[in-house]
Amino acid sequence: MSGLLGSRFTKKKKINLATLLTGLVSLSVALTLTILLLASYQSNKQSLFETTFALNYSAATKMSRSIDSLFKSMRSGLAYTGARIAAGDLSDVQETQKQLESLRLGSHFFNSIAVVDETGLVRSVDPPSVGTAGTYIAMEATKEALASRKPYISKPYTSATGRLIIFMSEPLFDKDGDYRGFIGGSLYLQEDNVLNMMFGMHNRNSDGSYFYIVSSNGHVLFHPNRHR
């Protein structure tokens, strides 16, 4: 009788041990697979991040070169038109207006363009609807441009009309080298401008990334969200 009980106990013990070993092996395999899957996921995630970062960096580098070329072209346009105006008579409003209109409509670089003489008087502005012709400059940026007698680009500022503006100017010198004032162009950052034309339509990539432009002092010059 005792021998029969011992045999049953041993068999039961062997069955439990086999089940335990099977469970341990299965658990080990499951843990190994989980670790491999997690490692693969992290590796793929890091690889995808690095690839996306490299592509974005390459695209941003190309964009930065484009915007650099754009601003050089804007300055060249101002300088060329300014030289033609300075060679003539600033008091000839009709001729000056034609030159400004030609630059603004021909290049689409600026939302508005103005000629200011050495006293700070706005001789001409295009489009005329800006309404500053015949008045003296009042904004700090334009006063800095007049005083510097050098090529100038402002920080973003709010104009008297409530627009957020970047102002760029080139000095005017006559044939004798005398300072005559400056020709300046304004970009309305929250309205349609050359930055929107250049970056707006192709700004968002399929992965959701986008471009924006920041000045050297941290001011946002262009962003798909105009409120920025």
mmCIF file of C-alpha atoms in Angstrom:
data_model
loop_
_atom_site.group_PDB
_atom_site.id
_atom_site.type_symbol
_atom_site.label_atom_id
_atom_site.label_comp_id
_atom_site.label_asym_id
_atom_site.label_seq_id
_atom_site.Cartn_x
_atom_site.Cartn_y
_atom_site.Cartn_z
ATOM 1 C CA MET A 1 0.000 0.000 0.000
ATOM 2 C CA SER A 2 2.746 2.408 0.947
ATOM 3 C CA GLY A 3 4.640 1.470 -2.228
ATOM 4 C CA LEU A 4 1.633 2.393 -4.395
ATOM 5 C CA LEU A 5 1.304 5.830 -2.728
ATOM 6 C CA GLY A 6 5.004 6.524 -3.209
ATOM 7 C CA SER A 7 4.751 5.686 -6.903
ATOM 8 C CA ARG A 8 1.801 8.077 -7.411
ATOM 9 C CA PHE A 9 3.601 10.896 -5.535
ATOM 10 C CA THR A 10 6.752 10.449 -7.624
ATOM 11 C CA LYS A 11 4.762 10.492 -10.906
ATOM 12 C CA LYS A 12 2.879 13.619 -9.868
ATOM 13 C CA LYS A 13 6.120 15.291 -8.865
ATOM 14 C CA LYS A 14 7.686 14.448 -12.232
ATOM 15 C CA ILE A 15 4.711 15.888 -14.104
ATOM 16 C CA ASN A 16 4.875 19.165 -12.148
ATOM 17 C CA LEU A 17 8.612 19.478 -12.744
ATOM 18 C CA ALA A 18 8.214 18.905 -16.500
ATOM 19 C CA THR A 19 5.448 21.506 -16.646
ATOM 20 C CA LEU A 20 7.609 23.943 -14.703
ATOM 21 C CA LEU A 21 10.553 23.464 -17.027
ATOM 22 C CA THR A 22 8.334 23.886 -20.081
ATOM 23 C CA GLY A 23 6.899 27.084 -18.621
ATOM 24 C CA LEU A 24 10.365 28.448 -17.868
ATOM 25 C CA VAL A 25 11.561 27.712 -21.400
ATOM 26 C CA SER A 26 8.454 29.330 -22.892
ATOM 27 C CA LEU A 27 8.865 32.370 -20.656
ATOM 28 C CA SER A 28 12.527 32.674 -21.627
ATOM 29 C CA VAL A 29 11.657 32.505 -25.323
ATOM 30 C CA ALA A 30 8.881 35.087 -24.884
ATOM 31 C CA LEU A 31 11.193 37.439 -22.963
ATOM 32 C CA THR A 32 13.926 37.014 -25.558
ATOM 33 C CA LEU A 33 11.516 37.798 -28.402
ATOM 34 C CA THR A 34 10.173 40.820 -26.511
ATOM 35 C CA ILE A 35 13.680 42.145 -25.916
ATOM 36 C CA LEU A 36 14.599 41.601 -29.573
ATOM 37 C CA LEU A 37 11.437 43.350 -30.750
ATOM 38 C CA LEU A 38 12.033 46.310 -28.417
ATOM 39 C CA ALA A 39 15.667 46.546 -29.478
ATOM 40 C CA SER A 40 14.637 46.409 -33.148
ATOM 41 C CA TYR A 41 11.958 49.079 -32.575
ATOM 42 C CA GLN A 42 14.405 51.402 -30.807
ATOM 43 C CA SER A 43 17.015 50.835 -33.513
ATOM 44 C CA ASN A 44 14.541 51.541 -36.321
ATOM 45 C CA LYS A 45 13.180 54.561 -34.470
ATOM 46 C CA GLN A 46 16.678 56.010 -34.006
ATOM 47 C CA SER A 47 17.563 55.276 -37.616
ATOM 48 C CA LEU A 48 14.359 56.964 -38.816
ATOM 49 C CA PHE A 49 15.025 59.982 -36.598
ATOM 50 C CA GLU A 50 18.588 60.341 -37.879
ATOM 51 C CA THR A 51 17.477 59.979 -41.498
ATOM 52 C CA THR A 52 14.677 62.537 -41.077
ATOM 53 C CA PHE A 53 17.008 64.907 -39.243
ATOM 54 C CA ALA A 54 19.621 64.609 -42.001
ATOM 55 C CA LEU A 55 17.013 65.247 -44.712
ATOM 56 C CA ASN A 56 15.588 68.247 -42.829
ATOM 57 C CA TYR A 57 19.070 69.632 -42.245
ATOM 58 C CA SER A 58 19.885 69.288 -45.937
ATOM 59 C CA ALA A 59 16.601 70.967 -46.919
ATOM 60 C CA ALA A 60 17.106 73.757 -44.369
ATOM 61 C CA THR A 61 20.625 74.368 -45.702
ATOM 62 C CA LYS A 62 19.260 74.725 -49.229
ATOM 63 C CA MET A 63 16.507 77.017 -47.975
ATOM 64 C CA SER A 64 19.017 79.187 -46.111
ATOM 65 C CA ARG A 65 21.028 79.601 -49.302
ATOM 66 C CA SER A 66 17.857 80.508 -51.165
ATOM 67 C CA ILE A 67 16.849 83.134 -48.619
ATOM 68 C CA ASP A 68 20.398 84.524 -48.600
ATOM 69 C CA SER A 69 20.264 84.864 -52.385
ATOM 70 C CA LEU A 70 16.807 86.408 -52.112
ATOM 71 C CA PHE A 71 17.933 89.111 -49.701
ATOM 72 C CA LYS A 72 20.980 89.857 -51.868
ATOM 73 C CA SER A 73 18.675 90.261 -54.858
ATOM 74 C CA MET A 74 16.398 92.539 -52.853
ATOM 75 C CA ARG A 75 19.316 94.745 -51.876
ATOM 76 C CA SER A 76 20.619 94.773 -55.450
ATOM 77 C CA GLY A 77 17.192 95.812 -56.705
ATOM 78 C CA LEU A 78 17.045 98.689 -54.230
ATOM 79 C CA ALA A 79 20.615 99.765 -55.011
ATOM 80 C CA TYR A 80 20.054 99.721 -58.779
ATOM 81 C CA THR A 81 16.803 101.674 -58.639
ATOM 82 C CA GLY A 82 18.286 104.021 -56.033
ATOM 83 C CA ALA A 83 21.251 104.823 -58.276
ATOM 84 C CA ARG A 84 18.922 105.760 -61.123
ATOM 85 C CA ILE A 85 16.807 107.943 -58.849
ATOM 86 C CA ALA A 86 19.825 109.639 -57.236
ATOM 87 C CA ALA A 87 21.181 110.532 -60.673
ATOM 88 C CA GLY A 88 18.030 112.521 -61.347
ATOM 89 C CA ASP A 89 15.927 114.989 -59.389
ATOM 90 C CA LEU A 90 14.283 113.713 -56.197
ATOM 91 C CA SER A 91 11.694 116.461 -56.481
ATOM 92 C CA ASP A 92 10.443 114.915 -59.739
ATOM 93 C CA VAL A 93 7.768 112.888 -57.958
ATOM 94 C CA GLN A 94 6.220 111.477 -61.118
ATOM 95 C CA GLU A 95 9.487 109.981 -62.403
ATOM 96 C CA THR A 96 10.483 108.700 -58.971
ATOM 97 C CA GLN A 97 7.047 107.122 -58.574
ATOM 98 C CA LYS A 98 7.471 105.302 -61.902
ATOM 99 C CA GLN A 99 10.820 103.891 -60.765
ATOM 100 C CA LEU A 100 9.395 102.662 -57.462
ATOM 101 C CA GLU A 101 6.343 101.122 -59.097
ATOM 102 C CA SER A 102 8.539 99.357 -61.643
ATOM 103 C CA LEU A 103 10.682 97.831 -58.900
ATOM 104 C CA ARG A 104 7.751 96.782 -56.713
ATOM 105 C CA LEU A 105 5.605 95.254 -59.455
ATOM 106 C CA GLY A 106 8.526 93.892 -61.464
ATOM 107 C CA SER A 107 10.241 92.058 -58.628
ATOM 108 C CA HIS A 108 7.501 91.468 -56.034
ATOM 109 C CA PHE A 109 10.250 91.826 -53.434
ATOM 110 C CA PHE A 110 8.518 94.419 -51.268
ATOM 111 C CA ASN A 111 5.025 95.294 -50.123
ATOM 112 C CA SER A 112 5.923 98.998 -50.268
ATOM 113 C CA ILE A 113 8.899 101.106 -51.336
ATOM 114 C CA ALA A 114 9.755 104.705 -50.457
ATOM 115 C CA VAL A 115 12.360 107.344 -51.227
ATOM 116 C CA VAL A 116 13.390 109.560 -48.321
ATOM 117 C CA ASP A 117 15.673 112.576 -48.731
ATOM 118 C CA GLU A 118 18.515 113.597 -46.431
ATOM 119 C CA THR A 119 16.162 115.683 -44.257
ATOM 120 C CA GLY A 120 13.896 112.708 -43.532
ATOM 121 C CA LEU A 121 11.105 113.832 -45.870
ATOM 122 C CA VAL A 122 9.321 111.031 -47.728
ATOM 123 C CA ARG A 123 9.554 112.155 -51.331
ATOM 124 C CA SER A 124 7.697 109.244 -52.902
ATOM 125 C CA VAL A 125 6.075 105.985 -51.855
ATOM 126 C CA ASP A 126 4.577 103.095 -53.764
ATOM 127 C CA PRO A 127 1.826 102.088 -53.574
ATOM 128 C CA PRO A 128 0.493 105.615 -52.987
ATOM 129 C CA SER A 129 -2.201 104.183 -50.700
ATOM 130 C CA VAL A 130 0.466 103.900 -47.957
ATOM 131 C CA GLY A 131 -0.123 107.616 -47.582
ATOM 132 C CA THR A 132 3.243 108.704 -46.146
ATOM 133 C CA ALA A 133 4.427 110.793 -49.119
ATOM 134 C CA GLY A 134 5.091 114.383 -48.070
ATOM 135 C CA THR A 135 5.533 113.502 -44.390
ATOM 136 C CA TYR A 136 8.667 113.130 -42.303
ATOM 137 C CA ILE A 137 9.790 109.712 -41.118
ATOM 138 C CA ALA A 138 8.830 108.880 -37.550
ATOM 139 C CA MET A 139 9.737 105.221 -37.005
ATOM 140 C CA GLU A 140 13.001 104.405 -35.255
ATOM 141 C CA ALA A 141 14.056 101.957 -37.987
ATOM 142 C CA THR A 142 13.795 104.553 -40.756
ATOM 143 C CA LYS A 143 15.634 107.123 -38.620
ATOM 144 C CA GLU A 144 18.436 104.619 -38.069
ATOM 145 C CA ALA A 145 18.587 103.960 -41.809
ATOM 146 C CA LEU A 146 18.814 107.700 -42.542
ATOM 147 C CA ALA A 147 21.518 108.288 -39.943
ATOM 148 C CA SER A 148 23.653 105.278 -40.890
ATOM 149 C CA ARG A 149 24.145 106.307 -44.542
ATOM 150 C CA LYS A 150 24.836 102.614 -45.203
ATOM 151 C CA PRO A 151 22.860 99.584 -46.365
ATOM 152 C CA TYR A 152 20.445 98.790 -43.566
ATOM 153 C CA ILE A 153 18.028 96.060 -42.510
ATOM 154 C CA SER A 154 15.836 96.457 -39.452
ATOM 155 C CA LYS A 155 14.621 94.137 -36.767
ATOM 156 C CA PRO A 156 10.904 93.308 -37.039
ATOM 157 C CA TYR A 157 8.845 96.213 -35.688
ATOM 158 C CA THR A 158 5.239 97.371 -35.585
ATOM 159 C CA SER A 159 4.489 100.369 -37.787
ATOM 160 C CA ALA A 160 2.097 103.208 -37.084
ATOM 161 C CA THR A 161 -0.533 101.321 -39.104
ATOM 162 C CA GLY A 162 -0.190 98.266 -36.853
ATOM 163 C CA ARG A 163 1.672 96.143 -39.409
ATOM 164 C CA LEU A 164 4.583 93.934 -38.434
ATOM 165 C CA ILE A 165 7.389 95.040 -40.736
ATOM 166 C CA ILE A 166 10.970 94.393 -41.747
ATOM 167 C CA PHE A 167 12.558 97.392 -43.407
ATOM 168 C CA MET A 168 15.532 97.294 -45.787
ATOM 169 C CA SER A 169 17.261 100.310 -47.313
ATOM 170 C CA GLU A 170 20.122 101.423 -49.527
ATOM 171 C CA PRO A 171 21.713 104.912 -49.346
ATOM 172 C CA LEU A 172 21.407 107.401 -52.188
ATOM 173 C CA PHE A 173 24.487 109.314 -53.359
ATOM 174 C CA ASP A 174 24.557 111.704 -56.293
ATOM 175 C CA LYS A 175 27.316 111.848 -58.924
ATOM 176 C CA ASP A 176 29.368 114.136 -56.667
ATOM 177 C CA GLY A 177 29.203 111.646 -53.800
ATOM 178 C CA ASP A 178 26.841 113.771 -51.714
ATOM 179 C CA TYR A 179 24.336 111.909 -49.541
ATOM 180 C CA ARG A 180 20.778 112.372 -50.828
ATOM 181 C CA GLY A 181 18.844 110.081 -48.477
ATOM 182 C CA PHE A 182 17.800 106.464 -48.990
ATOM 183 C CA ILE A 183 15.476 104.144 -50.873
ATOM 184 C CA GLY A 184 13.770 101.658 -48.595
ATOM 185 C CA GLY A 185 11.526 98.641 -49.028
ATOM 186 C CA SER A 186 9.183 97.121 -46.466
ATOM 187 C CA LEU A 187 8.041 93.521 -46.005
ATOM 188 C CA TYR A 188 4.719 93.095 -44.223
ATOM 189 C CA LEU A 189 5.388 89.874 -42.334
ATOM 190 C CA GLN A 190 1.746 89.023 -41.600
ATOM 191 C CA GLU A 191 0.574 89.665 -45.159
ATOM 192 C CA ASP A 192 1.373 88.280 -48.612
ATOM 193 C CA ASN A 193 5.021 88.892 -49.437
ATOM 194 C CA VAL A 194 7.977 87.368 -51.249
ATOM 195 C CA LEU A 195 8.688 84.994 -48.357
ATOM 196 C CA ASN A 196 5.197 83.533 -48.653
ATOM 197 C CA MET A 197 5.602 83.274 -52.415
ATOM 198 C CA MET A 198 8.925 81.492 -52.066
ATOM 199 C CA PHE A 199 8.229 79.152 -49.148
ATOM 200 C CA GLY A 200 4.506 79.074 -48.598
ATOM 201 C CA MET A 201 3.309 76.601 -51.230
ATOM 202 C CA HIS A 202 6.108 74.055 -50.762
ATOM 203 C CA ASN A 203 6.697 74.555 -47.070
ATOM 204 C CA ARG A 204 5.133 71.457 -45.536
ATOM 205 C CA ASN A 205 6.710 68.075 -46.203
ATOM 206 C CA SER A 206 4.869 64.764 -46.243
ATOM 207 C CA ASP A 207 6.334 63.922 -42.826
ATOM 208 C CA GLY A 208 4.753 67.027 -41.272
ATOM 209 C CA SER A 209 7.954 69.070 -40.984
ATOM 210 C CA TYR A 210 8.049 72.687 -42.190
ATOM 211 C CA PHE A 211 10.422 75.631 -42.509
ATOM 212 C CA TYR A 212 10.489 78.972 -40.739
ATOM 213 C CA ILE A 213 12.971 81.849 -40.692
ATOM 214 C CA VAL A 214 14.449 83.427 -37.569
ATOM 215 C CA SER A 215 16.642 86.539 -37.448
ATOM 216 C CA SER A 216 20.007 86.638 -35.676
ATOM 217 C CA ASN A 217 18.372 88.125 -32.588
ATOM 218 C CA GLY A 218 15.665 85.455 -32.370
ATOM 219 C CA HIS A 219 12.750 87.234 -34.057
ATOM 220 C CA VAL A 220 10.567 85.075 -36.306
ATOM 221 C CA LEU A 221 10.680 86.598 -39.802
ATOM 222 C CA PHE A 222 8.548 84.003 -41.556
ATOM 223 C CA HIS A 223 6.358 81.183 -40.294
ATOM 224 C CA PRO A 224 3.503 79.222 -41.938
ATOM 225 C CA ASN A 225 1.369 80.381 -39.025
ATOM 226 C CA ARG A 226 1.269 84.127 -39.622
ATOM 227 C CA HIS A 227 0.360 84.803 -36.006
ATOM 228 C CA ARG A 228 3.897 83.708 -35.097
#
